[in-house]
mmCIF file of C-alpha atoms and ligand atoms in Angstrom:
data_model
loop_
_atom_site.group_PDB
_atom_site.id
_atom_site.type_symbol
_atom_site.label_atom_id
_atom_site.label_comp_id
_atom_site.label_asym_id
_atom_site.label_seq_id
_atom_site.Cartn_x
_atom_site.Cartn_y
_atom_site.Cartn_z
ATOM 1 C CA UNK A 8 -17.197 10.188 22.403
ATOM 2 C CA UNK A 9 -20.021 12.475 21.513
ATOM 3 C CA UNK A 10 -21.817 12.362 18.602
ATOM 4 C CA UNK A 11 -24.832 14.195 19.278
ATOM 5 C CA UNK A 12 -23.832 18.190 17.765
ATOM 6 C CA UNK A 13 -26.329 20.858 17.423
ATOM 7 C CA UNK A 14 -25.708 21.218 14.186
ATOM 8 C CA UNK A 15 -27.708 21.435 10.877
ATOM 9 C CA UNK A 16 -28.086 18.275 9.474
ATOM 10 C CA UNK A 17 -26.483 17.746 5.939
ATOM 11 C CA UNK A 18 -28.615 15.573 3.429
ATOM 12 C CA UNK A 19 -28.560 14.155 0.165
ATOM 13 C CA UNK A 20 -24.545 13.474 0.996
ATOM 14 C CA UNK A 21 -22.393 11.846 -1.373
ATOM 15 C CA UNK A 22 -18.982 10.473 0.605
ATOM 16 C CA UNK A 23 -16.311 8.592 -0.955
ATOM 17 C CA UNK A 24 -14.428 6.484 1.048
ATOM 18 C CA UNK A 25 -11.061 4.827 0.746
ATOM 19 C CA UNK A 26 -11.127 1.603 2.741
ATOM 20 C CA UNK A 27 -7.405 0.715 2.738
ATOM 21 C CA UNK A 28 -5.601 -1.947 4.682
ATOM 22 C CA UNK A 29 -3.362 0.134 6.409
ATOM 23 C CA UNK A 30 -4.985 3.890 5.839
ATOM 24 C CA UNK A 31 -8.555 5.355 5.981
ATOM 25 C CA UNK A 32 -9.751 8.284 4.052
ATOM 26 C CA UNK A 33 -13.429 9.453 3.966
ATOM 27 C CA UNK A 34 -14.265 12.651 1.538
ATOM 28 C CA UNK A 35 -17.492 14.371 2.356
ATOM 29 C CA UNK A 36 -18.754 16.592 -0.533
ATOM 30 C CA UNK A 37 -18.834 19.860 0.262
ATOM 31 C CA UNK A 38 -16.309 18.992 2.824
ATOM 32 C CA UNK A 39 -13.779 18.079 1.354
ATOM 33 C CA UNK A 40 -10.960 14.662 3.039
ATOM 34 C CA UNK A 41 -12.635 14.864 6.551
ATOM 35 C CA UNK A 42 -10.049 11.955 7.700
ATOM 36 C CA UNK A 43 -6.526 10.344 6.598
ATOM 37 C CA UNK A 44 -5.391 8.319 9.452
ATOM 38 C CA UNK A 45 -4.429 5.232 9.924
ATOM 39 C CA UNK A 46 -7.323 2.186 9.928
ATOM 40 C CA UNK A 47 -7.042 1.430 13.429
ATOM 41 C CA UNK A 48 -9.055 1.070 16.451
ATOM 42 C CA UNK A 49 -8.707 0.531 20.087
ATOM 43 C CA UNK A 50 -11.866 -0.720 22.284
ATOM 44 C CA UNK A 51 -12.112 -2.060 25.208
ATOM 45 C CA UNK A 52 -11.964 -5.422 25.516
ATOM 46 C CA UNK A 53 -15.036 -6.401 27.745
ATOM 47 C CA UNK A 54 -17.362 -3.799 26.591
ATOM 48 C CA UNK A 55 -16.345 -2.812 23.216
ATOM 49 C CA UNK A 56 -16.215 1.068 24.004
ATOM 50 C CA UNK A 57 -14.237 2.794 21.614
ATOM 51 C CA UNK A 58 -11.081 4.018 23.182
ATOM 52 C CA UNK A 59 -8.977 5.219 20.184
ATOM 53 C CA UNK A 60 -9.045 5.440 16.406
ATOM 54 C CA UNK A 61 -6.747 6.553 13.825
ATOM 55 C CA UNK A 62 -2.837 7.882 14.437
ATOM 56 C CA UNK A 63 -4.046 7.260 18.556
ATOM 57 C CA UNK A 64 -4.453 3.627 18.034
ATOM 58 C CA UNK A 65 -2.125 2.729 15.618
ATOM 59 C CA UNK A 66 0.401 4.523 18.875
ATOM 60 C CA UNK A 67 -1.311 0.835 20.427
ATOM 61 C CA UNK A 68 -0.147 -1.548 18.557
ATOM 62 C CA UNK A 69 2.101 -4.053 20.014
ATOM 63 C CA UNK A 70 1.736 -1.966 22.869
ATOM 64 C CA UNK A 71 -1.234 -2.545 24.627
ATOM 65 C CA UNK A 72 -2.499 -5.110 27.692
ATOM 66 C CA UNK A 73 -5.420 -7.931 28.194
ATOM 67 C CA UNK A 74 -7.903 -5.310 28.794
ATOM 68 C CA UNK A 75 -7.450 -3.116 25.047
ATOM 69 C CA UNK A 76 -8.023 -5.091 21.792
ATOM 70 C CA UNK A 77 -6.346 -3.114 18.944
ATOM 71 C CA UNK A 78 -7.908 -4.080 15.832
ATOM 72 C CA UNK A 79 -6.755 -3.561 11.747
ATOM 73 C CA UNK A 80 -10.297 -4.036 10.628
ATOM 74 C CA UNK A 81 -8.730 -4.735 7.113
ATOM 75 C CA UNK A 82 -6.620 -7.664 5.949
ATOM 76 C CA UNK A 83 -5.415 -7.761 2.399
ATOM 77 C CA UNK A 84 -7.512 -4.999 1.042
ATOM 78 C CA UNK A 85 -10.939 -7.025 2.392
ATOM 79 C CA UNK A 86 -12.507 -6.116 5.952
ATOM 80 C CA UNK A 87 -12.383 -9.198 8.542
ATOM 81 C CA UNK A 88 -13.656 -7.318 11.339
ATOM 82 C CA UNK A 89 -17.138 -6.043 10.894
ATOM 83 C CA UNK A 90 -17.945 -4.925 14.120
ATOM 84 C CA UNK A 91 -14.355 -2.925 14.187
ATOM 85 C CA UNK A 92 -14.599 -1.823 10.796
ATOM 86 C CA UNK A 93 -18.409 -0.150 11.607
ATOM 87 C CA UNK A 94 -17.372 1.740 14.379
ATOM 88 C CA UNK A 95 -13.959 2.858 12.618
ATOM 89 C CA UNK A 96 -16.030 4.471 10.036
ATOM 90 C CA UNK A 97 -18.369 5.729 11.605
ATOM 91 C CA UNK A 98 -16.492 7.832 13.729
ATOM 92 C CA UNK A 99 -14.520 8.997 11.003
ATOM 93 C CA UNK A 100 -17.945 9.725 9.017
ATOM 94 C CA UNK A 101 -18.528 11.967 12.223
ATOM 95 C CA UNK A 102 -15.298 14.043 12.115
ATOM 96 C CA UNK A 103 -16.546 16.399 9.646
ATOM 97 C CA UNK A 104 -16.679 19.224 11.511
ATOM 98 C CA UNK A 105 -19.662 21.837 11.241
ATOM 99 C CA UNK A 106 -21.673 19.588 9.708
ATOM 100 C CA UNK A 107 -23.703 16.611 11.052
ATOM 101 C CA UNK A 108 -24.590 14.272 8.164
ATOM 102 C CA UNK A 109 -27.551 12.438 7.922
ATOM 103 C CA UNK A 110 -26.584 8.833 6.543
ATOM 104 C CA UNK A 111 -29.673 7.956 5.465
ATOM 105 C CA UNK A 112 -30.575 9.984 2.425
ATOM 106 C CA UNK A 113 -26.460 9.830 1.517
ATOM 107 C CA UNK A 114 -24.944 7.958 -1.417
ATOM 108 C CA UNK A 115 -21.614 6.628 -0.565
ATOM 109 C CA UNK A 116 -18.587 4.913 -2.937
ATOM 110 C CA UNK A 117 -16.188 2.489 -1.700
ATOM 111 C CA UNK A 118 -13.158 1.625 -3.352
ATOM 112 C CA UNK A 119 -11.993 -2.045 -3.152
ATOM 113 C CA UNK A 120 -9.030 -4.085 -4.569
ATOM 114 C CA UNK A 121 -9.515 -5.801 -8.477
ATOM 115 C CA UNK A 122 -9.580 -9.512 -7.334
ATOM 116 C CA UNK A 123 -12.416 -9.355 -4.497
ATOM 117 C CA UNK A 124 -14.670 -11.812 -4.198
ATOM 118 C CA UNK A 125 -18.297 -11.390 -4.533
ATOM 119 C CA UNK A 126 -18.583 -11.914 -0.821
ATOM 120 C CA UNK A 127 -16.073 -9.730 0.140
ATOM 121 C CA UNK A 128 -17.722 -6.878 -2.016
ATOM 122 C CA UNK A 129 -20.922 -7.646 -0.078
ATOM 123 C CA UNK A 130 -19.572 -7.187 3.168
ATOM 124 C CA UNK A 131 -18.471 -3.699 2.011
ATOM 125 C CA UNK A 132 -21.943 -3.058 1.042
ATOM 126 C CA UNK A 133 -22.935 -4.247 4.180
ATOM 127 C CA UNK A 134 -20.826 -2.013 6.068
ATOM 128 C CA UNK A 135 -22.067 0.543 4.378
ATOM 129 C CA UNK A 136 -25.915 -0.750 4.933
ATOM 130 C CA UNK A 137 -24.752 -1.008 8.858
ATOM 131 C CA UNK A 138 -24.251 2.688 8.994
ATOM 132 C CA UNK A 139 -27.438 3.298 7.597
ATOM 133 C CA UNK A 140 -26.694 4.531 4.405
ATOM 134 C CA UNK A 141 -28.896 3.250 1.765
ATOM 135 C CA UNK A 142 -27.252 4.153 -1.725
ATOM 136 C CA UNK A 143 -23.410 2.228 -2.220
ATOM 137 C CA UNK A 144 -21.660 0.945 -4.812
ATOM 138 C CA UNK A 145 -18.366 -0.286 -5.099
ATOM 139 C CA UNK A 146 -15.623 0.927 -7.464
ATOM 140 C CA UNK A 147 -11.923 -0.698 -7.822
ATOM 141 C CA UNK A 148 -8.924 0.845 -6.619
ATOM 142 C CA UNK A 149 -6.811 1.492 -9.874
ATOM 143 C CA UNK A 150 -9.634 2.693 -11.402
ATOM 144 C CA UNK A 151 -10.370 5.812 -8.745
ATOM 145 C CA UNK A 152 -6.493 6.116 -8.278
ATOM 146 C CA UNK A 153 -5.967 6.247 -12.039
ATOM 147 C CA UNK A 154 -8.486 9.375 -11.896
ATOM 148 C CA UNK A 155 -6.502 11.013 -8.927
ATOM 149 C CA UNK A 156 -3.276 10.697 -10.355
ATOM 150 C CA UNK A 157 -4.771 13.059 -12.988
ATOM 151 C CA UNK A 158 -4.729 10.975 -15.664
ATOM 152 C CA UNK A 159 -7.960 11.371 -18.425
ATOM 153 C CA UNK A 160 -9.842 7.347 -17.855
ATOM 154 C CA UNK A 161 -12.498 8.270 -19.887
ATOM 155 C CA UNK A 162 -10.929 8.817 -23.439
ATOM 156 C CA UNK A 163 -9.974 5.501 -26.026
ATOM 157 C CA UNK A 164 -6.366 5.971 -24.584
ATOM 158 C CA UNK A 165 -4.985 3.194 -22.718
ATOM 159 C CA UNK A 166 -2.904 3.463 -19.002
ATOM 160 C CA UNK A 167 -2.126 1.316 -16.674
ATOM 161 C CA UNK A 168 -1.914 2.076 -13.012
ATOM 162 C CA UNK A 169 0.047 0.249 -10.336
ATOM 163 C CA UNK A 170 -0.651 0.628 -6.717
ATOM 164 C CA UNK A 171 0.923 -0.634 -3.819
ATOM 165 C CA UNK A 172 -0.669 -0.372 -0.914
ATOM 166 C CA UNK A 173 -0.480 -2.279 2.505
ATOM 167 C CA UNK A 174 -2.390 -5.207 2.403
ATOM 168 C CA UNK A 175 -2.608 -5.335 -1.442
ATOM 169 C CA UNK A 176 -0.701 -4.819 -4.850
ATOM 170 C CA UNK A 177 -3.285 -3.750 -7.666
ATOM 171 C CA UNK A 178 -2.587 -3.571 -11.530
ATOM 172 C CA UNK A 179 -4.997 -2.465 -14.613
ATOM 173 C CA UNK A 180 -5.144 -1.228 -17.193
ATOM 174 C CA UNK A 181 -7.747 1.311 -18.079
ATOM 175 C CA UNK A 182 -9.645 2.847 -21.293
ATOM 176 C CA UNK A 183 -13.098 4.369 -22.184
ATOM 177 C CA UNK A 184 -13.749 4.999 -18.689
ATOM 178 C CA UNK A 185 -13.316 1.201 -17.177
ATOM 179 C CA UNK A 186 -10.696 -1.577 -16.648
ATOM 180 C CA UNK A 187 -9.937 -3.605 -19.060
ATOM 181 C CA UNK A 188 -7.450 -5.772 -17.513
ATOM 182 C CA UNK A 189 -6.474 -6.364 -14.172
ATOM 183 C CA UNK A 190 -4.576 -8.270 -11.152
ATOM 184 C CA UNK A 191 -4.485 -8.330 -7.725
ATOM 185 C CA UNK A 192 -1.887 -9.862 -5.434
ATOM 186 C CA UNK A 193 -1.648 -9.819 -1.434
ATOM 187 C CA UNK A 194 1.580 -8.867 -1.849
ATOM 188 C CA UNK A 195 2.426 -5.308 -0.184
ATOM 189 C CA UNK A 196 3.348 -3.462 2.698
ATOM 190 C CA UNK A 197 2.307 -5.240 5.375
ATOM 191 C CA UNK A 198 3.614 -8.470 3.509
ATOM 192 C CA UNK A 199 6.909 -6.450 2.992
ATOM 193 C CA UNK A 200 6.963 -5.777 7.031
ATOM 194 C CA UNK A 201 6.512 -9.036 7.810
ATOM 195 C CA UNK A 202 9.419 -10.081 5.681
ATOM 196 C CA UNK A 203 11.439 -7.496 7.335
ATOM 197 C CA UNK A 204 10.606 -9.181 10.903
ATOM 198 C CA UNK A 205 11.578 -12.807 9.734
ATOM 199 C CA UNK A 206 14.918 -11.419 8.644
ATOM 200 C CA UNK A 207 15.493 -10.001 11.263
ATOM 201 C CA UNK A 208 14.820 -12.731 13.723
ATOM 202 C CA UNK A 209 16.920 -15.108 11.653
ATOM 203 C CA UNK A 210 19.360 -13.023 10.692
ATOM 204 C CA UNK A 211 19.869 -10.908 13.691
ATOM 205 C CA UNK A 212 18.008 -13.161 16.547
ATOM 206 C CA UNK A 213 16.508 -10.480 16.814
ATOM 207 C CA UNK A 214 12.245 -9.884 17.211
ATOM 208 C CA UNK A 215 10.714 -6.957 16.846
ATOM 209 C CA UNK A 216 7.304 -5.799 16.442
ATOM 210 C CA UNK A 217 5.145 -4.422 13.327
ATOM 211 C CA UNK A 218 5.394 -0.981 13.590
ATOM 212 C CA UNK A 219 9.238 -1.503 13.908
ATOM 213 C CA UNK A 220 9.219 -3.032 10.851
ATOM 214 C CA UNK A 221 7.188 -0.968 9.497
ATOM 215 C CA UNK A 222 9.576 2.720 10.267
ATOM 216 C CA UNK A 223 12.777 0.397 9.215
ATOM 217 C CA UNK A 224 11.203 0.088 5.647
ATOM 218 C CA UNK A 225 9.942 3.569 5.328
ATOM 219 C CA UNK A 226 13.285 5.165 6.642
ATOM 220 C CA UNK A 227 15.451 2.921 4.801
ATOM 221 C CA UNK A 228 13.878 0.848 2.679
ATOM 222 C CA UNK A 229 15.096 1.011 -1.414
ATOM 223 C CA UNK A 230 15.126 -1.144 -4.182
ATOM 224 C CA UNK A 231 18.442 0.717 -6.065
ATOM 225 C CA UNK A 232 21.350 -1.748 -6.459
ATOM 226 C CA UNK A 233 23.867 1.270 -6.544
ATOM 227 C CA UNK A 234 24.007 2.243 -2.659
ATOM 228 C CA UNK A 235 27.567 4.344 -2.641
ATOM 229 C CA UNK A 236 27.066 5.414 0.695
ATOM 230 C CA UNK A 237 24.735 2.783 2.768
ATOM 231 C CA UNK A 238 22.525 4.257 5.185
ATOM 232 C CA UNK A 239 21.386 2.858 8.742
ATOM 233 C CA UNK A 240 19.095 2.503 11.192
ATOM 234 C CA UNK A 241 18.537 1.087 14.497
ATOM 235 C CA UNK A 242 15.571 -1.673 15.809
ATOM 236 C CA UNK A 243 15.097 -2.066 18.787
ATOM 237 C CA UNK A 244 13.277 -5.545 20.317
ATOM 238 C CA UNK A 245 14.012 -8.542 22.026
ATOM 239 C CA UNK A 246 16.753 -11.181 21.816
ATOM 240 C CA UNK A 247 15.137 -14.635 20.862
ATOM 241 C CA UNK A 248 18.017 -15.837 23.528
ATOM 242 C CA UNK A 249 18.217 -14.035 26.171
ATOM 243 C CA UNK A 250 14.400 -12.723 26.021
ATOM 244 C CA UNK A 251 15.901 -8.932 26.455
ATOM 245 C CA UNK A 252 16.051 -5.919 25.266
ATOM 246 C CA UNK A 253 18.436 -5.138 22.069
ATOM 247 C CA UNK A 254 19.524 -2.849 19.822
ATOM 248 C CA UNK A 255 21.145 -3.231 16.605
ATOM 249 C CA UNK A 256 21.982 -1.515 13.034
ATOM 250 C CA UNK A 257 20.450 -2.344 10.125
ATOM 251 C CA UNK A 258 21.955 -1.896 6.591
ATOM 252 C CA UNK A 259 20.047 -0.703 3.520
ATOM 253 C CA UNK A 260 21.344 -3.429 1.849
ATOM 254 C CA UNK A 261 19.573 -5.752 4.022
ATOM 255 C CA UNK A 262 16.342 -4.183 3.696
ATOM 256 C CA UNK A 263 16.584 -4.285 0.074
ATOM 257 C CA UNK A 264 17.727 -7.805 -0.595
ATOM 258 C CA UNK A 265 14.420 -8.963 1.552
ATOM 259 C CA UNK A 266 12.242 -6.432 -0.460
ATOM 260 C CA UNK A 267 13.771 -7.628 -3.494
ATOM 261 C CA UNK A 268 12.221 -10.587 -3.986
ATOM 262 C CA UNK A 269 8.420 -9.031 -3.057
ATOM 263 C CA UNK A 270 8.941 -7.026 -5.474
ATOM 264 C CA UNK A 271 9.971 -9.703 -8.371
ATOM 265 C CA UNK A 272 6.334 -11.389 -8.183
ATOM 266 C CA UNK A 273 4.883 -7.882 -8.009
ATOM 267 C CA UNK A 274 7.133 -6.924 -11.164
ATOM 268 C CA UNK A 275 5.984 -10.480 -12.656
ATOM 269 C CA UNK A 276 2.017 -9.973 -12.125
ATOM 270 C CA UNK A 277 2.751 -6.347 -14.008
ATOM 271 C CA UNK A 278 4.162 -8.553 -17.279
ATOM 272 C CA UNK A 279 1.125 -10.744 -16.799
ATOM 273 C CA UNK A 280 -1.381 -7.963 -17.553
ATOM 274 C CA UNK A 281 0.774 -6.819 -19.783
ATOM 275 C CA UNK A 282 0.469 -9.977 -22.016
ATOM 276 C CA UNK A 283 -2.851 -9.836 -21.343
ATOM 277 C CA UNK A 284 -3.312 -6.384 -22.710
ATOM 278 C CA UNK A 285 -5.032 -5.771 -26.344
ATOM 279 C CA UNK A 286 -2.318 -4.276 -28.638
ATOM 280 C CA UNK A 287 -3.898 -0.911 -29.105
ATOM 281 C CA UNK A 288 -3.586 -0.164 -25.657
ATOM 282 C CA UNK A 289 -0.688 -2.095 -25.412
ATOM 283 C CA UNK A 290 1.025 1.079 -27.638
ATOM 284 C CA UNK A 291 -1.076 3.386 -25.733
ATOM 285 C CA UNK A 292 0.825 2.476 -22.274
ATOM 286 C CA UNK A 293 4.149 2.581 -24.291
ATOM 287 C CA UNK A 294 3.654 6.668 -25.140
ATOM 288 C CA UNK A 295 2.196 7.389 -21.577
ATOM 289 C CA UNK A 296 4.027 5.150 -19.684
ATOM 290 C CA UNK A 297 2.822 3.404 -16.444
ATOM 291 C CA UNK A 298 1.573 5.459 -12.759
ATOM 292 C CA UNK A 299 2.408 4.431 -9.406
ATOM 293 C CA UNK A 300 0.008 4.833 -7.007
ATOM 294 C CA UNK A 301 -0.037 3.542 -3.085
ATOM 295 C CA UNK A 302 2.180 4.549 -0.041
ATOM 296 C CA UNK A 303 4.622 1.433 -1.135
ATOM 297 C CA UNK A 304 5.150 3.188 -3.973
ATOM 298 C CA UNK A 305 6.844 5.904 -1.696
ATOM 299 C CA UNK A 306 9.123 3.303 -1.511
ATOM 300 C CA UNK A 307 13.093 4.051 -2.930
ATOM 301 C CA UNK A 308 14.125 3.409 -6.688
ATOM 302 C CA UNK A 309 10.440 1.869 -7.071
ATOM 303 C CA UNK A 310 10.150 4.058 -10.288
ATOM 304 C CA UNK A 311 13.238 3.027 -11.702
ATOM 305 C CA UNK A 312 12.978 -0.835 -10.527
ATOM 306 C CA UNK A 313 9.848 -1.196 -12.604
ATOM 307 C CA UNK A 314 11.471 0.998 -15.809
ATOM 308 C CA UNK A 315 14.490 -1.606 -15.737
ATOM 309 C CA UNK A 316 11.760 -4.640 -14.973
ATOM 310 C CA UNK A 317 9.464 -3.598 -17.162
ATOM 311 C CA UNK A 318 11.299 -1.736 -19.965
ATOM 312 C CA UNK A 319 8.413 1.497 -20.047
ATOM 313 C CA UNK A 320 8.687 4.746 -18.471
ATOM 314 C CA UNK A 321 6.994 4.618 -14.987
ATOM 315 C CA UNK A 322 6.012 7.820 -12.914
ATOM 316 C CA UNK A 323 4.350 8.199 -9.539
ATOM 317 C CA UNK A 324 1.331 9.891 -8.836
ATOM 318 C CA UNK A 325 1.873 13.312 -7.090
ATOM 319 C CA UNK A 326 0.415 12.016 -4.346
ATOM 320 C CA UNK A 327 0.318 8.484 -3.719
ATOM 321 C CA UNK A 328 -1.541 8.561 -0.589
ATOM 322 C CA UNK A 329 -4.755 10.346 -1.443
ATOM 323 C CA UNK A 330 -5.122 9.720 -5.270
ATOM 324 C CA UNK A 331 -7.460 7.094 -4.616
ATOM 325 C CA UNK A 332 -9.691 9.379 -2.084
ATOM 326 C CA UNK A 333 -9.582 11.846 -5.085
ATOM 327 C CA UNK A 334 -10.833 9.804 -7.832
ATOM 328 C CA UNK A 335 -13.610 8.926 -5.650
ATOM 329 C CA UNK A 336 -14.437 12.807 -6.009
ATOM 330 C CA UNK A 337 -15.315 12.471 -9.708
ATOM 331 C CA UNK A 338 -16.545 9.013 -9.831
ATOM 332 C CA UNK A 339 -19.406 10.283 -7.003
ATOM 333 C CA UNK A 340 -20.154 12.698 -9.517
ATOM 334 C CA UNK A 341 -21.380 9.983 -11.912
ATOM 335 C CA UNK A 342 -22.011 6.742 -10.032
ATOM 336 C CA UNK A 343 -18.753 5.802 -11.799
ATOM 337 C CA UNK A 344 -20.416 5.797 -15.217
ATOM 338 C CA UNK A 345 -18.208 5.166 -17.654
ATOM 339 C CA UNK A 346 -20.180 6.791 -20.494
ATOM 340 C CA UNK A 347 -20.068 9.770 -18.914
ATOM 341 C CA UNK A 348 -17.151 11.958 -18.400
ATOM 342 C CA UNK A 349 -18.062 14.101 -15.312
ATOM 343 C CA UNK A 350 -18.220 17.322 -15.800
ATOM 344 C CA UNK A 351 -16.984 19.859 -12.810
HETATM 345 N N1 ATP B 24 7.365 7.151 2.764
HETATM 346 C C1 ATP B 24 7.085 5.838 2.681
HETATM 347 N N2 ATP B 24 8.037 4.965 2.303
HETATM 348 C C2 ATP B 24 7.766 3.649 2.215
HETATM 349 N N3 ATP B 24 6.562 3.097 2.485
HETATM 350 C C3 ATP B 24 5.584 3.929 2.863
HETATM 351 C C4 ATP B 24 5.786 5.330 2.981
HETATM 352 N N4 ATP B 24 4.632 5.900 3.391
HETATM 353 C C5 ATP B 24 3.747 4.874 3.515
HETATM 354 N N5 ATP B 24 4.319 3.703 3.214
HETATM 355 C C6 ATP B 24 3.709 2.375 3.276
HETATM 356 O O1 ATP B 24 2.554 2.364 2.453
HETATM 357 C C7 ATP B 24 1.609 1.447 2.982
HETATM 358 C C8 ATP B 24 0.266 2.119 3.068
HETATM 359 O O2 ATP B 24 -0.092 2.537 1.788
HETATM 360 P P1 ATP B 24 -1.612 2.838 1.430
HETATM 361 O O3 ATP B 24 -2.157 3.855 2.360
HETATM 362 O O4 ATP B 24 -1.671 3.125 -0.030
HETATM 363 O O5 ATP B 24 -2.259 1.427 1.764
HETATM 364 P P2 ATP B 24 -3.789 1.069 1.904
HETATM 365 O O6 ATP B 24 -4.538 1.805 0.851
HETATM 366 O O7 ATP B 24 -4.224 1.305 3.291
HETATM 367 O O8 ATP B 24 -3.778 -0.490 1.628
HETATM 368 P P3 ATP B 24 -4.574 -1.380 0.561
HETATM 369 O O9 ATP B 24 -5.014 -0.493 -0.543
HETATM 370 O O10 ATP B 24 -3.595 -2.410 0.096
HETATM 371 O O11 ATP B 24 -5.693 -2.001 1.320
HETATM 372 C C9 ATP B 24 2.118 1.025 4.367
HETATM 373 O O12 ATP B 24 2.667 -0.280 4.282
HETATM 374 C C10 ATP B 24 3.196 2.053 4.662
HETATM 375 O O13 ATP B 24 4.217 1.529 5.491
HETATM 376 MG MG1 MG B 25 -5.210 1.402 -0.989
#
């Protein structure tokens, strides 16, 4: 790929970036989201060479021989491939188009889950560093979600946010700008895939691979007990048996009795923070209610699963996907200060 453009160089470039397990998104001021795709990348195994990146190489997975290595950079909202994760981003950095940024006078946010380790925040910074940009800081997840979703962080009015991503589930609650109480579990989409593929190896002798799985929840996948008329789908994969190829029809009901219990210790961390919660803000998340954020949240009868879990009014974001990418927008404007409310 070519990165060399004869184009005029952008500088002083603030870029907020939403590392996710399962989805990248990079905003570029002035720019606007440059990339939404999934975090992916295909290189070639002996040399490294970038072959794919994004919706391209997530096409690869499960698919691909000896000679491509198709990489997730991300597990469980941290990176554990450096090398991948570098080149990932910076090609995506280099998709804004018309513009050619120079990374070394930029500032750049990225957004990580609640219960990182110090380590694991480091390597972000480090990732960052690797790309040459010398100004980063780190902001959770709920916290530039909550801001996307639209709600107001900054006043003495308590919310909490949920999101469910892939490789993590993140709670907090929020006030005067910051989060006040949080929780992080590694409990999400990819977990819920991977559920789905036991089942269905067990249960069906049948084995299929992730991104399988991963259309089977999306198409079907609901948490609502009432199913009047149950919808299907097909997988296709390989009978543990006879090693070929099979096809069967999977229930709704089957998806959601192995969501279902996911979903319990997601529902239980949520009453955790909740006890954990001061009682001012405690009343404050009564009157507002509670915002789902994430592409799990996407998810059917989430909403209402958590009302009847929960017992408070729970809405999604408007768009679950991007709310995080969003709030990165506003917290750039401020270095996510939280005595400041930005001002547009
Ligand atoms: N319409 C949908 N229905 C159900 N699940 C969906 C839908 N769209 C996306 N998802 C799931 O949402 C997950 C990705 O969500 P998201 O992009 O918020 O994760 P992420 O930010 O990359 O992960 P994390 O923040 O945990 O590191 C995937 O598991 C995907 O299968
Ligand atoms: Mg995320």
């Amino acid at each position: 790929m070519n990165f060399k453009r004869r184009l005029k160089s952008k500088k002083n470039c603030k870029i907020g970036i939403d590392l996710g397990t399962a989805n990248l998104l990079v905003y570029v001021d002035g720019e606007g989201i440059i990339f939404n795709e999934p975090s992916v990348i295909a290189m070639e195994y002996e040399t490294g060479d970038v072959i794919a990146v994004g919706h391209s190489a997530a096409q690869m997975v499960g698919r691909n021989h000896h000679g491509i290595r198709v990489v997730s950079p991300l597990n469980q909202g941290v990176i554990s491939d450096m090398d991948a994760a570098k080149k990932l981003l910076m090609l995506a950095i280099r998709k804004a188009e018309n513009t050619d940024i120079d990374l070394t006078t930029a500032t750049c946010l990225i957004c990580c889950p609640s219960e990182v380790t110090q380590i694991e925040r480091d390597a972000m910074i480090d990732l960052a560093h690797n790309l040459g940009i010398p100004d980063v800081f780190i902001e959770e997840e709920v916290k530039a979600g909550g801001i996307g979703a639209g709600i107001d962080i900054y006043g003495s009015v308590g919310s909490m946010v949920i999101d469910l991503g892939g490789g993590s589930a993140d709670i907090g609650v929020l006030s005067l700008g910051d989060i006040v109480v949080s929780e992080s579990i590694r409990i999400a989409g990819n977990y819920f895939d991977k559920e789905i593929i036991d089942y269905l190896q067990y249960n069906h002798g049948l084995l299929i691979g992730k991104k399988t799985a991963q259309r089977i929840k999306e198409e079907i996948g609901t948490l609502r007990e009432d199913l009047e008329e149950e919808v299907t789908t097909h997988a296709n994969g390989r009978d543990i048996v006879t090693g070929l190829p099979r096809q069967i029809v999977v229930r709704q009901s089957e998806i959601r009795d192995v969501l279902l219990p996911a979903f319990e210790t997601i529902a239980n961390t949520v009453l955790k923070v909740l006890q954990n919660t001061p009682a001012e803000l405690s009343s404050d998340i009564i009157e507002r209610g509670i915002i789902l954020n994430g592409g799990c949240s996407l998810i059917d009868g989430v909403d209402a699963y958590f009302e009847n879990k929960i017992g408070l009014k729970v809405n999604r974001a408007p768009n679950p996907l991007t709310s995080i990418v969003e709030g990165t927008k506003v917290l750039l404007k401020n270095r996510g200060n939280y005595y400041v409310k930005p001002v547009d």
